[in-house]
Amino acid sequence: MIRLDTITKQNGTRLVFVEASAALQKGEKIGLVGPNGAGKTTLFRMIAGQEEPDGGQVLVDRGVTVGFFSQDVGEMAGRSAVAEVMDGAGAVSEVAAELAELEAAMADPERASDLDAILERFGDVQSRFEELGGYALDGRAREVLDGLGFSQDMMDGDVGVLSGGWKMRVALGRILLMRPDVMLLDEPSNHLDLESLIWLEQFLAGFDGALLMTSHDREFMNRIINKVIEIDGGVLTAFSGDYEFYEQQRALNEKHQKAQFERQQAMLAKEINFIEKFKARASHAAQVQSRVKKLEKIDRVEPPKRRQSVAFDFAPAPRSGEDVAALRGVHKRYGNRTIYEGLDLLVRRRERCCVLGVNGAGKSTLLRLVVGATEPDSGSVVLGGSVKLGYFAQHAMDLLDGDRSVFGTLEDAFPMAGQGSLRSLAGAFGFSGDEVEKRCRVLSGGKKARLVMALMLYDPPNFLVLDEPTNHLDIATKEMLIGALSSFEGTMLFVSHDRHFLAALSNRVLELTPDGVHLYGGGYTEYVARTGHEAPGLHG
């Protein structure tokens, strides 16, 4: 359906693609992977026709419809979310617009003389609208928006008042309703809560067109894709299978390449040693000459590309008392909405509690109450003895000084730390080379989140409260974070929609429901096994 034929692309002085080729066939669901900045979004834009390759061709079969969801959703205002989503339904939305115009024309007394022609056209357009399933479109649009977490009021309200994250969902809904032959989805899992994520997973698994997507959520990707295309060093490499298989295969390939490289290096060293030893002897001239020629003809094996992942040994957290946080009889309302009524909760040392609950259940409110960022209307919230608190919230990224560099920010926070130690810390969180000199204001959301996390974990607290710490983080950084937090000996209370993160780190689940808090011993994996669902809003 789509072919990339030896494409070359340069962004400024940087070569993004060098004679790269790949294909997307009918029914394939492909995960596009590669380090940040490798060119994933550029590839999407070229397939969608928004950018041209400098060399080679992007070939799309005639008649193939392409729907492209990107993080850049543009302006939206003045219409309802339903109308905005229906607008993306391709031909049927154009027919609906003409139908509305003809209805207005029929009611216009000034066009009474054209009524016969208008009625005839209306009949034709109406049957075309029925043929395209137009009358079911409103229902289908609402179904998609419901799956993406919208309430009825939000569906019918002005899309302009929604936050950026909800506008992203509207833009995604537009592509899903369109059901094109090929869907290009650039990070569709961003900004989604667990319920919406699982709904989208099921929707895409049942989609019968072709799909090319990126995602920082490995679990999500794993359940949908049947092929991986990796971008690395300007080259595209295809792997059959899911993300898990790709990781194993890549590790195996690297191992083989390393062994091959080392064997060849040993052989070359031996040959060069012979040449050096005998080049001055006339009796060995022929042998030396033949070996020099042999070396010139050998295809050199490249060493495997080193994946940049820096391990960092975090200092142990100081010990706290056994009772870390106690909430007793807590009541909390926002306006006329009751969030908690008589909430009792005790968080004990070394518990890693993940908080689950549908949108609006009060997950972030619970975290804010515990850290003292908001007060209960009545009842008490008490932190235990020797508790040293670390709180990660999305707004923490807004508190970074935009004029300071990454390294300057770390130095300000830890003036007594050595340069080498801070550089290792920066490297562990993905800031390598010149990146440490970048000012905070030019950093992406993901990089700001990584910097805030580095500031929090260098001198670790013994009670970590984390609100969506994995938002914006790529798969490699999440793995590093899971590694760092696995060996953390303190207590954790956290909210995340990343199932891999939940399963790897939790040993207790707090599920917030309308009839109170349900506690589950054991982590997220045990919770799923016991309840039979992956998120509180989904059953069965």
PDB file of C-alpha atoms in Angstrom, residues 9 20 46 78 173 274-275 421 431 518:
ATOM      1  CA  LYS A   9      16.328  13.307   4.101  1.00  0.00           C
ATOM      2  CA  ALA A  20      16.288   4.025   3.518  1.00  0.00           C
ATOM      3  CA  MET A  46       6.674  12.377   4.527  1.00  0.00           C
ATOM      4  CA  GLY A  78     -16.643  27.054  18.078  1.00  0.00           C
ATOM      5  CA  GLY A 173     -11.232  10.436  17.641  1.00  0.00           C
ATOM      6  CA  PHE A 274      52.664 -10.794  10.064  1.00  0.00           C
ATOM      7  CA  ILE A 275      52.974  -7.921   7.550  1.00  0.00           C
ATOM      8  CA  SER A 421      28.787  12.727  39.800  1.00  0.00           C
ATOM      9  CA  PHE A 431      21.271  14.180  28.965  1.00  0.00           C
ATOM     10  CA  HIS A 518     -10.618  -0.963  48.197  1.00  0.00           C
TER      11      HIS A 518
END
